Amino acid sequence: MSKYELAAICGRFQPLHKGHVYMIQKALDMAENVVVYIGSANKSGTPKNPFTYYARRDMILAALYKNEYVANSSLFVAALNDRATISDDTGWGKYYLDKVKRDFGRYPDLLVSGSENIRSSWFTPEMLSGIDILSISRKGINKDIPDISATAVREALLKDDVATFQSLVDRSLYNDYDAMRATILEVNK
């Protein structure tokens, strides 16, 4: 039996890497339902946000379903657009939590994030009442790679470094290398 009913994760996944997959798998181990929000869903075609929401969604689904990791939990993948105005960090935290409540009729009881992503400035103690936080450092997830990041994946694609790309991403993305590289080259013209 899962400890949590609903876990929420938010990231840009530009693109998905092994650290992201590990984080989602941990959430699936702990919660009956997991929602993965693809942040900046309305942004694409730039060096920082090269991939569309749909491309990022497909990466997540390919990695988790190909690895047959979704067996005991329900996985939901949804868009989370950037806010029209950015006034403060707690405004973003409220926006994120309210999106979960709109989509699921309740707040999550677990927030999962890379340790650098959950910042105390995003949420007031009142906002986190009844919500646990699991912070997972992407450092050391893979003993051969000290720090997995989407930036490193984008750089490997830009440099046409297949070996580094494959060391950073899930096997389910290996065959997408050429298409992903074409996207990276296009946005970096």
PDB file of C-alpha atoms in Angstrom:
ATOM      1  CA  MET A   1       0.000   0.000   0.000  1.00  0.00           C
ATOM      2  CA  SER A   2       1.289   3.445  -0.944  1.00  0.00           C
ATOM      3  CA  LYS A   3       2.054   5.931   1.788  1.00  0.00           C
ATOM      4  CA  TYR A   4       0.658   8.862  -0.219  1.00  0.00           C
ATOM      5  CA  GLU A   5      -2.470   9.303  -2.284  1.00  0.00           C
ATOM      6  CA  LEU A   6      -1.205  12.047  -4.615  1.00  0.00           C
ATOM      7  CA  ALA A   7       2.347  13.120  -5.393  1.00  0.00           C
ATOM      8  CA  ALA A   8       3.138  16.081  -7.639  1.00  0.00           C
ATOM      9  CA  ILE A   9       6.312  16.824  -9.585  1.00  0.00           C
ATOM     10  CA  CYS A  10       7.021  19.884 -11.698  1.00  0.00           C
ATOM     11  CA  GLY A  11       9.919  20.388 -14.069  1.00  0.00           C
ATOM     12  CA  ARG A  12      10.715  21.702 -17.508  1.00  0.00           C
ATOM     13  CA  PHE A  13      12.228  18.390 -18.731  1.00  0.00           C
ATOM     14  CA  GLN A  14      14.157  20.198 -21.505  1.00  0.00           C
ATOM     15  CA  PRO A  15      14.868  17.309 -22.189  1.00  0.00           C
ATOM     16  CA  LEU A  16      14.143  14.406 -19.878  1.00  0.00           C
ATOM     17  CA  HIS A  17      17.267  12.908 -18.291  1.00  0.00           C
ATOM     18  CA  LYS A  18      18.078  10.016 -15.954  1.00  0.00           C
ATOM     19  CA  GLY A  19      17.687  12.212 -12.890  1.00  0.00           C
ATOM     20  CA  HIS A  20      14.125  13.069 -13.913  1.00  0.00           C
ATOM     21  CA  VAL A  21      13.302   9.414 -14.519  1.00  0.00           C
ATOM     22  CA  TYR A  22      14.734   8.439 -11.128  1.00  0.00           C
ATOM     23  CA  MET A  23      12.685  11.169  -9.400  1.00  0.00           C
ATOM     24  CA  ILE A  24       9.451  10.063 -11.097  1.00  0.00           C
ATOM     25  CA  GLN A  25      10.160   6.413 -10.254  1.00  0.00           C
ATOM     26  CA  LYS A  26      10.649   7.338  -6.572  1.00  0.00           C
ATOM     27  CA  ALA A  27       7.311   9.163  -6.586  1.00  0.00           C
ATOM     28  CA  LEU A  28       5.635   6.149  -8.192  1.00  0.00           C
ATOM     29  CA  ASP A  29       7.101   3.954  -5.444  1.00  0.00           C
ATOM     30  CA  MET A  30       5.614   6.167  -2.762  1.00  0.00           C
ATOM     31  CA  ALA A  31       2.248   7.355  -4.081  1.00  0.00           C
ATOM     32  CA  GLU A  32      -0.893   5.810  -5.477  1.00  0.00           C
ATOM     33  CA  ASN A  33      -1.203   8.631  -8.029  1.00  0.00           C
ATOM     34  CA  VAL A  34       1.580  10.764  -9.468  1.00  0.00           C
ATOM     35  CA  VAL A  35       1.095  13.888 -11.553  1.00  0.00           C
ATOM     36  CA  VAL A  36       4.060  15.190 -13.502  1.00  0.00           C
ATOM     37  CA  TYR A  37       3.579  18.796 -14.535  1.00  0.00           C
ATOM     38  CA  ILE A  38       5.625  19.904 -17.500  1.00  0.00           C
ATOM     39  CA  GLY A  39       6.485  23.475 -16.621  1.00  0.00           C
ATOM     40  CA  SER A  40       6.866  26.222 -19.198  1.00  0.00           C
ATOM     41  CA  ALA A  41       4.503  24.115 -21.319  1.00  0.00           C
ATOM     42  CA  ASN A  42       3.711  27.182 -23.400  1.00  0.00           C
ATOM     43  CA  LYS A  43       7.393  27.791 -24.195  1.00  0.00           C
ATOM     44  CA  SER A  44       9.405  26.113 -26.951  1.00  0.00           C
ATOM     45  CA  GLY A  45      11.728  26.894 -29.807  1.00  0.00           C
ATOM     46  CA  THR A  46      14.421  28.665 -27.764  1.00  0.00           C
ATOM     47  CA  PRO A  47      17.843  27.479 -26.562  1.00  0.00           C
ATOM     48  CA  LYS A  48      16.558  27.235 -22.962  1.00  0.00           C
ATOM     49  CA  ASN A  49      13.221  25.679 -23.947  1.00  0.00           C
ATOM     50  CA  PRO A  50      13.845  23.896 -27.257  1.00  0.00           C
ATOM     51  CA  PHE A  51      11.245  21.117 -27.051  1.00  0.00           C
ATOM     52  CA  THR A  52       7.477  21.423 -27.226  1.00  0.00           C
ATOM     53  CA  TYR A  53       5.197  20.283 -24.436  1.00  0.00           C
ATOM     54  CA  TYR A  54       4.145  17.298 -26.567  1.00  0.00           C
ATOM     55  CA  ALA A  55       7.731  16.208 -27.241  1.00  0.00           C
ATOM     56  CA  ARG A  56       8.532  16.381 -23.514  1.00  0.00           C
ATOM     57  CA  ARG A  57       5.343  14.513 -22.612  1.00  0.00           C
ATOM     58  CA  ASP A  58       6.214  11.756 -25.073  1.00  0.00           C
ATOM     59  CA  MET A  59       9.737  11.468 -23.600  1.00  0.00           C
ATOM     60  CA  ILE A  60       8.296  10.953 -20.111  1.00  0.00           C
ATOM     61  CA  LEU A  61       5.719   8.421 -21.216  1.00  0.00           C
ATOM     62  CA  ALA A  62       8.244   6.487 -23.321  1.00  0.00           C
ATOM     63  CA  ALA A  63      10.713   6.210 -20.448  1.00  0.00           C
ATOM     64  CA  LEU A  64       8.231   5.230 -17.754  1.00  0.00           C
ATOM     65  CA  TYR A  65       6.045   2.897 -19.807  1.00  0.00           C
ATOM     66  CA  LYS A  66       8.880   1.289 -21.779  1.00  0.00           C
ATOM     67  CA  ASN A  67      10.540   0.452 -18.478  1.00  0.00           C
ATOM     68  CA  GLU A  68       7.173  -0.881 -17.240  1.00  0.00           C
ATOM     69  CA  TYR A  69       7.529   1.260 -14.154  1.00  0.00           C
ATOM     70  CA  VAL A  70       3.925   2.424 -13.868  1.00  0.00           C
ATOM     71  CA  ALA A  71       2.546  -0.953 -12.754  1.00  0.00           C
ATOM     72  CA  ASN A  72       1.356  -0.119  -9.228  1.00  0.00           C
ATOM     73  CA  SER A  73       0.510   3.565  -9.577  1.00  0.00           C
ATOM     74  CA  SER A  74      -1.399   5.894 -11.831  1.00  0.00           C
ATOM     75  CA  LEU A  75       0.788   8.335 -13.738  1.00  0.00           C
ATOM     76  CA  PHE A  76      -0.632  11.574 -15.099  1.00  0.00           C
ATOM     77  CA  VAL A  77       1.333  14.001 -17.249  1.00  0.00           C
ATOM     78  CA  ALA A  78      -0.064  17.506 -17.652  1.00  0.00           C
ATOM     79  CA  ALA A  79       0.904  20.963 -18.870  1.00  0.00           C
ATOM     80  CA  LEU A  80       1.733  23.831 -16.541  1.00  0.00           C
ATOM     81  CA  ASN A  81       2.122  27.077 -18.450  1.00  0.00           C
ATOM     82  CA  ASP A  82       4.270  29.897 -17.165  1.00  0.00           C
ATOM     83  CA  ARG A  83       2.365  32.541 -15.229  1.00  0.00           C
ATOM     84  CA  ALA A  84       1.480  35.665 -17.189  1.00  0.00           C
ATOM     85  CA  THR A  85       3.066  37.845 -14.520  1.00  0.00           C
ATOM     86  CA  ILE A  86       5.788  36.875 -12.133  1.00  0.00           C
ATOM     87  CA  SER A  87       5.396  38.895  -8.991  1.00  0.00           C
ATOM     88  CA  ASP A  88       6.990  36.704  -6.349  1.00  0.00           C
ATOM     89  CA  ASP A  89       8.072  33.148  -5.639  1.00  0.00           C
ATOM     90  CA  THR A  90       5.183  32.354  -3.292  1.00  0.00           C
ATOM     91  CA  GLY A  91       2.818  33.461  -6.051  1.00  0.00           C
ATOM     92  CA  TRP A  92       4.341  30.741  -8.196  1.00  0.00           C
ATOM     93  CA  GLY A  93       4.013  28.198  -5.366  1.00  0.00           C
ATOM     94  CA  LYS A  94       0.333  29.070  -4.952  1.00  0.00           C
ATOM     95  CA  TYR A  95      -0.190  28.872  -8.733  1.00  0.00           C
ATOM     96  CA  TYR A  96       1.360  25.379  -8.780  1.00  0.00           C
ATOM     97  CA  LEU A  97      -0.592  24.046  -5.786  1.00  0.00           C
ATOM     98  CA  ASP A  98      -3.850  25.568  -7.054  1.00  0.00           C
ATOM     99  CA  LYS A  99      -3.286  23.851 -10.435  1.00  0.00           C
ATOM    100  CA  VAL A 100      -3.031  20.487  -8.653  1.00  0.00           C
ATOM    101  CA  LYS A 101      -6.230  21.234  -6.728  1.00  0.00           C
ATOM    102  CA  ARG A 102      -8.083  22.266  -9.909  1.00  0.00           C
ATOM    103  CA  ASP A 103      -6.960  19.113 -11.707  1.00  0.00           C
ATOM    104  CA  PHE A 104      -7.439  16.609  -8.869  1.00  0.00           C
ATOM    105  CA  GLY A 105      -9.897  18.245  -6.486  1.00  0.00           C
ATOM    106  CA  ARG A 106      -7.306  18.278  -3.702  1.00  0.00           C
ATOM    107  CA  TYR A 107      -3.818  19.374  -2.888  1.00  0.00           C
ATOM    108  CA  PRO A 108      -1.032  16.805  -3.156  1.00  0.00           C
ATOM    109  CA  ASP A 109       0.130  15.138   0.027  1.00  0.00           C
ATOM    110  CA  LEU A 110       3.661  14.838  -1.403  1.00  0.00           C
ATOM    111  CA  LEU A 111       5.742  17.240  -3.485  1.00  0.00           C
ATOM    112  CA  VAL A 112       8.744  15.626  -5.171  1.00  0.00           C
ATOM    113  CA  SER A 113      11.556  17.646  -6.656  1.00  0.00           C
ATOM    114  CA  GLY A 114      15.244  17.801  -7.344  1.00  0.00           C
ATOM    115  CA  SER A 115      16.783  19.174  -4.167  1.00  0.00           C
ATOM    116  CA  GLU A 116      17.681  22.435  -5.847  1.00  0.00           C
ATOM    117  CA  ASN A 117      14.118  23.030  -7.009  1.00  0.00           C
ATOM    118  CA  ILE A 118      12.051  23.109  -3.831  1.00  0.00           C
ATOM    119  CA  ARG A 119      12.982  26.382  -2.245  1.00  0.00           C
ATOM    120  CA  SER A 120      11.492  27.626   0.961  1.00  0.00           C
ATOM    121  CA  SER A 121      10.701  30.906  -0.804  1.00  0.00           C
ATOM    122  CA  TRP A 122       8.200  29.157  -3.065  1.00  0.00           C
ATOM    123  CA  PHE A 123       5.866  28.115  -0.272  1.00  0.00           C
ATOM    124  CA  THR A 124       4.814  29.560   3.043  1.00  0.00           C
ATOM    125  CA  PRO A 125       4.504  27.130   5.958  1.00  0.00           C
ATOM    126  CA  GLU A 126       0.716  27.536   5.736  1.00  0.00           C
ATOM    127  CA  MET A 127       0.732  26.502   2.066  1.00  0.00           C
ATOM    128  CA  LEU A 128       2.605  23.303   2.946  1.00  0.00           C
ATOM    129  CA  SER A 129       0.301  22.297   5.784  1.00  0.00           C
ATOM    130  CA  GLY A 130      -0.390  18.582   5.299  1.00  0.00           C
ATOM    131  CA  ILE A 131       2.078  18.272   2.408  1.00  0.00           C
ATOM    132  CA  ASP A 132       5.345  16.375   2.732  1.00  0.00           C
ATOM    133  CA  ILE A 133       8.370  17.213   0.583  1.00  0.00           C
ATOM    134  CA  LEU A 134      10.784  14.722  -0.934  1.00  0.00           C
ATOM    135  CA  SER A 135      13.894  16.419  -2.326  1.00  0.00           C
ATOM    136  CA  ILE A 136      16.085  14.215  -4.483  1.00  0.00           C
ATOM    137  CA  SER A 137      19.523  15.443  -5.433  1.00  0.00           C
ATOM    138  CA  ARG A 138      20.434  14.671  -9.013  1.00  0.00           C
ATOM    139  CA  LYS A 139      24.069  14.558  -7.950  1.00  0.00           C
ATOM    140  CA  GLY A 140      25.207  10.994  -7.520  1.00  0.00           C
ATOM    141  CA  ILE A 141      22.145   9.314  -9.077  1.00  0.00           C
ATOM    142  CA  ASN A 142      24.556   7.754 -11.538  1.00  0.00           C
ATOM    143  CA  LYS A 143      27.996   7.071 -10.037  1.00  0.00           C
ATOM    144  CA  ASP A 144      29.664   7.736 -13.403  1.00  0.00           C
ATOM    145  CA  ILE A 145      28.043  11.151 -13.811  1.00  0.00           C
ATOM    146  CA  PRO A 146      28.534  13.594 -10.940  1.00  0.00           C
ATOM    147  CA  ASP A 147      25.748  15.979 -11.962  1.00  0.00           C
ATOM    148  CA  ILE A 148      22.986  15.092 -14.398  1.00  0.00           C
ATOM    149  CA  SER A 149      21.264  18.095 -15.976  1.00  0.00           C
ATOM    150  CA  ALA A 150      19.142  18.975 -18.981  1.00  0.00           C
ATOM    151  CA  THR A 151      21.708  21.639 -19.817  1.00  0.00           C
ATOM    152  CA  ALA A 152      24.373  18.916 -20.134  1.00  0.00           C
ATOM    153  CA  VAL A 153      22.063  16.905 -22.410  1.00  0.00           C
ATOM    154  CA  ARG A 154      21.432  19.942 -24.624  1.00  0.00           C
ATOM    155  CA  GLU A 155      25.187  20.618 -24.781  1.00  0.00           C
ATOM    156  CA  ALA A 156      25.897  16.997 -25.770  1.00  0.00           C
ATOM    157  CA  LEU A 157      23.335  17.282 -28.560  1.00  0.00           C
ATOM    158  CA  LEU A 158      24.815  20.565 -29.738  1.00  0.00           C
ATOM    159  CA  LYS A 159      28.347  19.086 -29.784  1.00  0.00           C
ATOM    160  CA  ASP A 160      27.129  15.858 -31.446  1.00  0.00           C
ATOM    161  CA  ASP A 161      28.457  13.862 -28.481  1.00  0.00           C
ATOM    162  CA  VAL A 162      26.441  10.645 -28.672  1.00  0.00           C
ATOM    163  CA  ALA A 163      28.322   8.923 -25.831  1.00  0.00           C
ATOM    164  CA  THR A 164      27.622  11.728 -23.347  1.00  0.00           C
ATOM    165  CA  PHE A 165      24.013  11.975 -24.527  1.00  0.00           C
ATOM    166  CA  GLN A 166      23.497   8.261 -23.925  1.00  0.00           C
ATOM    167  CA  SER A 167      25.122   8.457 -20.491  1.00  0.00           C
ATOM    168  CA  LEU A 168      22.655  11.179 -19.430  1.00  0.00           C
ATOM    169  CA  VAL A 169      19.315   9.965 -20.806  1.00  0.00           C
ATOM    170  CA  ASP A 170      17.109   6.919 -20.506  1.00  0.00           C
ATOM    171  CA  ARG A 171      17.584   4.218 -23.161  1.00  0.00           C
ATOM    172  CA  SER A 172      14.100   4.946 -24.483  1.00  0.00           C
ATOM    173  CA  LEU A 173      15.460   8.207 -25.960  1.00  0.00           C
ATOM    174  CA  TYR A 174      18.492   6.763 -27.767  1.00  0.00           C
ATOM    175  CA  ASN A 175      16.620   6.419 -31.069  1.00  0.00           C
ATOM    176  CA  ASP A 176      15.422  10.035 -30.823  1.00  0.00           C
ATOM    177  CA  TYR A 177      18.967  11.414 -30.911  1.00  0.00           C
ATOM    178  CA  ASP A 178      18.868  12.704 -34.505  1.00  0.00           C
ATOM    179  CA  ALA A 179      15.484  14.405 -34.119  1.00  0.00           C
ATOM    180  CA  MET A 180      16.450  15.930 -30.779  1.00  0.00           C
ATOM    181  CA  ARG A 181      19.759  17.149 -32.206  1.00  0.00           C
ATOM    182  CA  ALA A 182      17.981  18.715 -35.181  1.00  0.00           C
ATOM    183  CA  THR A 183      15.731  20.628 -32.763  1.00  0.00           C
ATOM    184  CA  ILE A 184      18.733  21.836 -30.744  1.00  0.00           C
ATOM    185  CA  LEU A 185      20.589  22.947 -33.866  1.00  0.00           C
ATOM    186  CA  GLU A 186      17.530  24.791 -35.171  1.00  0.00           C
ATOM    187  CA  VAL A 187      16.961  26.788 -31.965  1.00  0.00           C
ATOM    188  CA  ASN A 188      20.663  27.639 -31.647  1.00  0.00           C
ATOM    189  CA  LYS A 189      21.058  29.152 -35.150  1.00  0.00           C
TER     190      LYS A 189
END
